[in-house]
PDB file of C-alpha atoms in Angstrom:
ATOM      1  CA  SER A  77      32.065  73.192 -13.405  1.00 45.00           C
ATOM      2  CA  SER A  78      28.694  72.051 -15.037  1.00 50.00           C
ATOM      3  CA  GLY A  79      28.221  69.623 -12.581  1.00 50.00           C
ATOM      4  CA  ILE A  80      29.150  71.606  -9.609  1.00 51.00           C
ATOM      5  CA  ASN A  81      26.258  74.220 -11.201  1.00 53.00           C
ATOM      6  CA  ALA A  82      23.984  71.746 -11.476  1.00 54.00           C
ATOM      7  CA  GLU A  83      23.994  70.879  -7.942  1.00 60.00           C
ATOM      8  CA  TYR A  84      24.070  74.476  -6.458  1.00 62.00           C
ATOM      9  CA  GLY A  85      20.951  75.221  -8.814  1.00 65.00           C
ATOM     10  CA  GLY A  86      19.195  71.854  -6.832  1.00 74.00           C
ATOM     11  CA  LEU A  87      20.024  72.951  -3.600  1.00 76.00           C
ATOM     12  CA  LEU A  88      18.760  76.724  -4.125  1.00 80.00           C
ATOM     13  CA  ALA A  89      15.670  74.988  -5.717  1.00 83.00           C
ATOM     14  CA  HIS A  90      15.210  72.526  -2.756  1.00 83.00           C
ATOM     15  CA  TYR A  91      15.492  76.047  -0.784  1.00 83.00           C
ATOM     16  CA  VAL A  92      13.119  78.429  -2.616  1.00 86.00           C
ATOM     17  CA  ILE A  93      10.936  74.694  -2.310  1.00 87.00           C
ATOM     18  CA  GLY A  94      11.325  75.078   1.773  1.00 87.00           C
ATOM     19  CA  PHE A  95      10.480  78.696   1.809  1.00 87.00           C
ATOM     20  CA  LEU A  96       7.218  78.566   0.068  1.00 89.00           C
ATOM     21  CA  VAL A  97       6.347  75.150   1.625  1.00 89.00           C
ATOM     22  CA  PHE A  98       6.251  76.559   5.061  1.00 88.00           C
ATOM     23  CA  GLY A  99       4.885  79.741   4.226  1.00 86.00           C
ATOM     24  CA  ALA A 100       2.182  78.104   2.877  1.00 88.00           C
ATOM     25  CA  VAL A 101       1.645  75.757   6.148  1.00 88.00           C
ATOM     26  CA  TYR A 102       1.608  79.115   7.777  1.00 86.00           C
ATOM     27  CA  LEU A 103      -1.030  80.311   5.431  1.00 84.00           C
ATOM     28  CA  LEU A 104      -3.073  77.059   5.604  1.00 86.00           C
ATOM     29  CA  SER A 105      -2.872  76.987   9.583  1.00 84.00           C
ATOM     30  CA  TYR A 106      -3.472  80.923   9.835  1.00 79.00           C
ATOM     31  CA  ASP A 107      -6.898  79.784   7.658  1.00 81.00           C
ATOM     32  CA  ILE A 108      -7.751  76.762  10.241  1.00 80.00           C
ATOM     33  CA  HIS A 109      -7.432  78.944  13.020  1.00 76.00           C
ATOM     34  CA  TRP A 110      -9.493  81.999  11.493  1.00 74.00           C
ATOM     35  CA  HIS A 111     -12.429  79.495  10.966  1.00 75.00           C
ATOM     36  CA  TYR A 112     -12.451  77.137  13.725  1.00 72.00           C
ATOM     37  CA  TYR A 113     -11.360  79.375  16.791  1.00 68.00           C
ATOM     38  CA  LYS A 114     -13.670  82.171  16.933  1.00 65.00           C
ATOM     39  CA  ARG A 115     -13.646  82.943  20.469  1.00 62.00           C
ATOM     40  CA  GLU A 116      -9.864  83.579  20.206  1.00 59.00           C
ATOM     41  CA  ARG A 117      -9.584  85.565  16.912  1.00 58.00           C
ATOM     42  CA  ARG A 118      -7.116  87.992  18.632  1.00 62.00           C
ATOM     43  CA  ARG A 119      -4.777  88.683  15.811  1.00 59.00           C
ATOM     44  CA  VAL A 120      -1.490  88.214  18.060  1.00 56.00           C
ATOM     45  CA  ASN A 121      -2.466  84.900  19.463  1.00 68.00           C
ATOM     46  CA  MET A 122      -3.737  83.418  16.206  1.00 71.00           C
ATOM     47  CA  PHE A 123       0.056  84.424  14.514  1.00 72.00           C
ATOM     48  CA  VAL A 124       1.518  83.139  17.224  1.00 75.00           C
ATOM     49  CA  TYR A 125      -0.689  79.526  17.444  1.00 77.00           C
ATOM     50  CA  THR A 126       0.258  79.340  13.261  1.00 80.00           C
ATOM     51  CA  VAL A 127       4.023  80.229  13.897  1.00 81.00           C
ATOM     52  CA  ARG A 128       4.421  77.410  16.367  1.00 83.00           C
ATOM     53  CA  PHE A 129       2.499  75.076  14.312  1.00 86.00           C
ATOM     54  CA  VAL A 130       4.650  75.708  11.730  1.00 87.00           C
ATOM     55  CA  ARG A 131       8.014  75.401  13.682  1.00 86.00           C
ATOM     56  CA  ILE A 132       6.283  71.760  14.813  1.00 88.00           C
ATOM     57  CA  VAL A 133       5.828  70.838  10.790  1.00 89.00           C
ATOM     58  CA  HIS A 134       9.652  71.544  11.094  1.00 87.00           C
ATOM     59  CA  ALA A 135      10.794  69.586  13.633  1.00 86.00           C
ATOM     60  CA  VAL A 136       8.728  66.579  12.803  1.00 88.00           C
ATOM     61  CA  LEU A 137      10.061  66.487   9.064  1.00 87.00           C
ATOM     62  CA  ALA A 138      13.326  66.919  10.550  1.00 84.00           C
ATOM     63  CA  THR A 139      13.085  64.184  12.807  1.00 83.00           C
ATOM     64  CA  VAL A 140      11.428  61.749   9.987  1.00 83.00           C
ATOM     65  CA  VAL A 141      14.608  62.412   7.306  1.00 81.00           C
ATOM     66  CA  ALA A 142      17.398  62.011  10.274  1.00 78.00           C
ATOM     67  CA  VAL A 143      16.207  59.196  12.910  1.00 79.00           C
ATOM     68  CA  PRO A 144      15.816  56.324  10.130  1.00 77.00           C
ATOM     69  CA  ILE A 145      19.392  57.264   9.131  1.00 73.00           C
ATOM     70  CA  MET A 146      20.529  57.345  11.993  1.00 71.00           C
ATOM     71  CA  LEU A 147      19.349  53.653  12.562  1.00 75.00           C
ATOM     72  CA  VAL A 148      20.761  52.518   9.616  1.00 73.00           C
ATOM     73  CA  THR A 149      24.072  53.301  10.427  1.00 68.00           C
ATOM     74  CA  THR A 150      26.358  54.628  13.226  1.00 65.00           C
ATOM     75  CA  GLU A 151      28.894  56.702  10.838  1.00 67.00           C
ATOM     76  CA  PHE A 152      26.249  58.824   9.295  1.00 58.00           C
ATOM     77  CA  LEU A 153      28.334  61.933  10.072  1.00 57.00           C
ATOM     78  CA  GLN A 154      31.244  60.543   8.308  1.00 62.00           C
ATOM     79  CA  GLN A 155      28.925  59.223   4.982  1.00 65.00           C
ATOM     80  CA  ARG A 156      27.083  61.663   2.346  1.00 66.00           C
ATOM     81  CA  PHE A 157      23.292  60.867   2.498  1.00 70.00           C
ATOM     82  CA  LEU A 158      21.398  62.788  -0.986  1.00 74.00           C
ATOM     83  CA  ILE A 159      18.369  63.454   1.158  1.00 75.00           C
ATOM     84  CA  LEU A 160      20.293  65.092   4.514  1.00 76.00           C
ATOM     85  CA  ASP A 161      21.857  67.158   1.742  1.00 76.00           C
ATOM     86  CA  MET A 162      18.047  68.231   0.133  1.00 80.00           C
ATOM     87  CA  PHE A 163      17.039  68.459   3.792  1.00 81.00           C
ATOM     88  CA  LEU A 164      19.233  71.352   4.905  1.00 81.00           C
ATOM     89  CA  ALA A 165      18.417  73.356   1.795  1.00 81.00           C
ATOM     90  CA  PHE A 166      14.847  73.017   2.328  1.00 84.00           C
ATOM     91  CA  SER A 167      15.493  73.507   5.809  1.00 86.00           C
ATOM     92  CA  GLY A 168      17.474  76.872   5.014  1.00 84.00           C
ATOM     93  CA  GLY A 169      14.121  78.097   3.712  1.00 86.00           C
ATOM     94  CA  TYR A 170      12.623  77.360   6.602  1.00 88.00           C
ATOM     95  CA  LEU A 171      15.093  79.457   8.906  1.00 87.00           C
ATOM     96  CA  THR A 172      14.830  82.225   6.291  1.00 86.00           C
ATOM     97  CA  PHE A 173      10.983  81.963   6.821  1.00 87.00           C
ATOM     98  CA  ASP A 174      11.363  81.718  10.534  1.00 87.00           C
ATOM     99  CA  VAL A 175      13.220  85.124  10.281  1.00 87.00           C
ATOM    100  CA  LEU A 176      10.418  86.856   8.568  1.00 85.00           C
ATOM    101  CA  ALA A 177       7.928  85.615  11.066  1.00 84.00           C
ATOM    102  CA  ARG A 178       9.657  86.504  13.951  1.00 84.00           C
ATOM    103  CA  TYR A 179      10.023  90.025  12.356  1.00 86.00           C
ATOM    104  CA  ASN A 180       6.108  90.237  11.824  1.00 81.00           C
ATOM    105  CA  GLN A 181       5.474  89.014  15.083  1.00 79.00           C
ATOM    106  CA  HIS A 182       7.663  91.563  16.404  1.00 81.00           C
ATOM    107  CA  LEU A 183       5.898  94.347  14.809  1.00 81.00           C
ATOM    108  CA  GLN A 184       2.419  92.981  15.909  1.00 75.00           C
ATOM    109  CA  VAL A 185       3.577  92.493  19.626  1.00 73.00           C
ATOM    110  CA  TYR A 186       6.174  94.705  20.747  1.00 72.00           C
ATOM    111  CA  GLU A 187       5.342  98.338  18.173  1.00 68.00           C
ATOM    112  CA  MET A 188       2.407  99.763  19.912  1.00 64.00           C
ATOM    113  CA  GLU A 189       1.661 101.794  17.323  1.00 65.00           C
ATOM    114  CA  PRO A 190       0.807 100.764  13.692  1.00 61.00           C
ATOM    115  CA  PRO A 191       4.076 101.522  11.824  1.00 57.00           C
ATOM    116  CA  THR A 192       3.547 104.051   8.897  1.00 64.00           C
ATOM    117  CA  LYS A 193       6.306 101.735   6.850  1.00 68.00           C
ATOM    118  CA  LEU A 194       7.293  97.785   7.709  1.00 71.00           C
ATOM    119  CA  VAL A 195      10.906  98.668   7.613  1.00 76.00           C
ATOM    120  CA  SER A 196      12.472 101.460   9.084  1.00 81.00           C
ATOM    121  CA  TYR A 197      15.780 101.922  11.021  1.00 86.00           C
ATOM    122  CA  SER A 198      14.470 102.045  14.625  1.00 85.00           C
ATOM    123  CA  ILE A 199      12.274  99.322  14.549  1.00 85.00           C
ATOM    124  CA  VAL A 200      14.735  96.970  12.724  1.00 87.00           C
ATOM    125  CA  ARG A 201      16.876  97.774  15.805  1.00 90.00           C
ATOM    126  CA  ARG A 202      14.555  97.056  18.092  1.00 89.00           C
ATOM    127  CA  PHE A 203      14.094  93.830  16.532  1.00 89.00           C
ATOM    128  CA  LEU A 204      17.870  92.934  16.254  1.00 90.00           C
ATOM    129  CA  GLN A 205      18.214  93.716  20.003  1.00 92.00           C
ATOM    130  CA  ARG A 206      15.471  91.377  20.756  1.00 90.00           C
ATOM    131  CA  ASN A 207      16.158  88.728  19.116  1.00 89.00           C
ATOM    132  CA  LYS A 208      20.301  88.207  18.978  1.00 91.00           C
ATOM    133  CA  LEU A 209      20.578  84.559  19.753  1.00 91.00           C
ATOM    134  CA  VAL A 210      18.042  83.452  17.904  1.00 88.00           C
ATOM    135  CA  LEU A 211      18.684  85.770  14.960  1.00 90.00           C
ATOM    136  CA  ALA A 212      22.343  84.626  15.197  1.00 91.00           C
ATOM    137  CA  HIS A 213      21.894  81.012  15.673  1.00 89.00           C
ATOM    138  CA  HIS A 214      19.799  81.098  12.028  1.00 87.00           C
ATOM    139  CA  VAL A 215      22.432  82.997  10.137  1.00 86.00           C
ATOM    140  CA  THR A 216      25.202  80.946  11.273  1.00 88.00           C
ATOM    141  CA  LEU A 217      23.117  78.054  10.205  1.00 85.00           C
ATOM    142  CA  VAL A 218      22.263  79.249   7.147  1.00 80.00           C
ATOM    143  CA  THR A 219      25.534  80.653   5.783  1.00 82.00           C
ATOM    144  CA  VAL A 220      28.638  78.693   7.956  1.00 85.00           C
ATOM    145  CA  LEU A 221      27.278  75.207   9.230  1.00 81.00           C
ATOM    146  CA  TYR A 222      25.076  74.225   6.414  1.00 78.00           C
ATOM    147  CA  PRO A 223      27.310  74.929   3.523  1.00 78.00           C
ATOM    148  CA  ALA A 224      30.363  73.325   5.658  1.00 78.00           C
ATOM    149  CA  VAL A 225      27.795  70.476   5.960  1.00 73.00           C
ATOM    150  CA  LEU A 226      26.885  70.473   2.096  1.00 71.00           C
ATOM    151  CA  PHE A 227      30.131  71.261   0.443  1.00 72.00           C
ATOM    152  CA  CYS A 228      33.050  69.855   2.693  1.00 68.00           C
TER     153      CYS A 228
END
């Protein structure tokens, strides 16, 4: 029982670390964009570029973790690799960050008037309608597929 709790705690820590790392990459890239691309200082453009950069960082990290394992063994789906388990939890933090980033983008791009509230039923409903597929993808990964891989 204590071993299982320690495993969950470790995965939760990797999840939180992933969220914080990708948030920090976002803030750093936003700051760099702000200082070096003064001609394109439109807030929406800066946001789009920085979120794209964070997505690229995640894709590169996923490739760096997965490709060496695939080169070592042909049966990587049947074997457990600690680094993959840790990366799945870390990647869950990225998916959470990405949903929040998409919501922020929705507020800046689609809500013409500055909203008096950051969260309201109508804003969230419009956000969900515009992002159905990607949100279903993110929620399914975090709630179904990642736990299935980690705990089965």
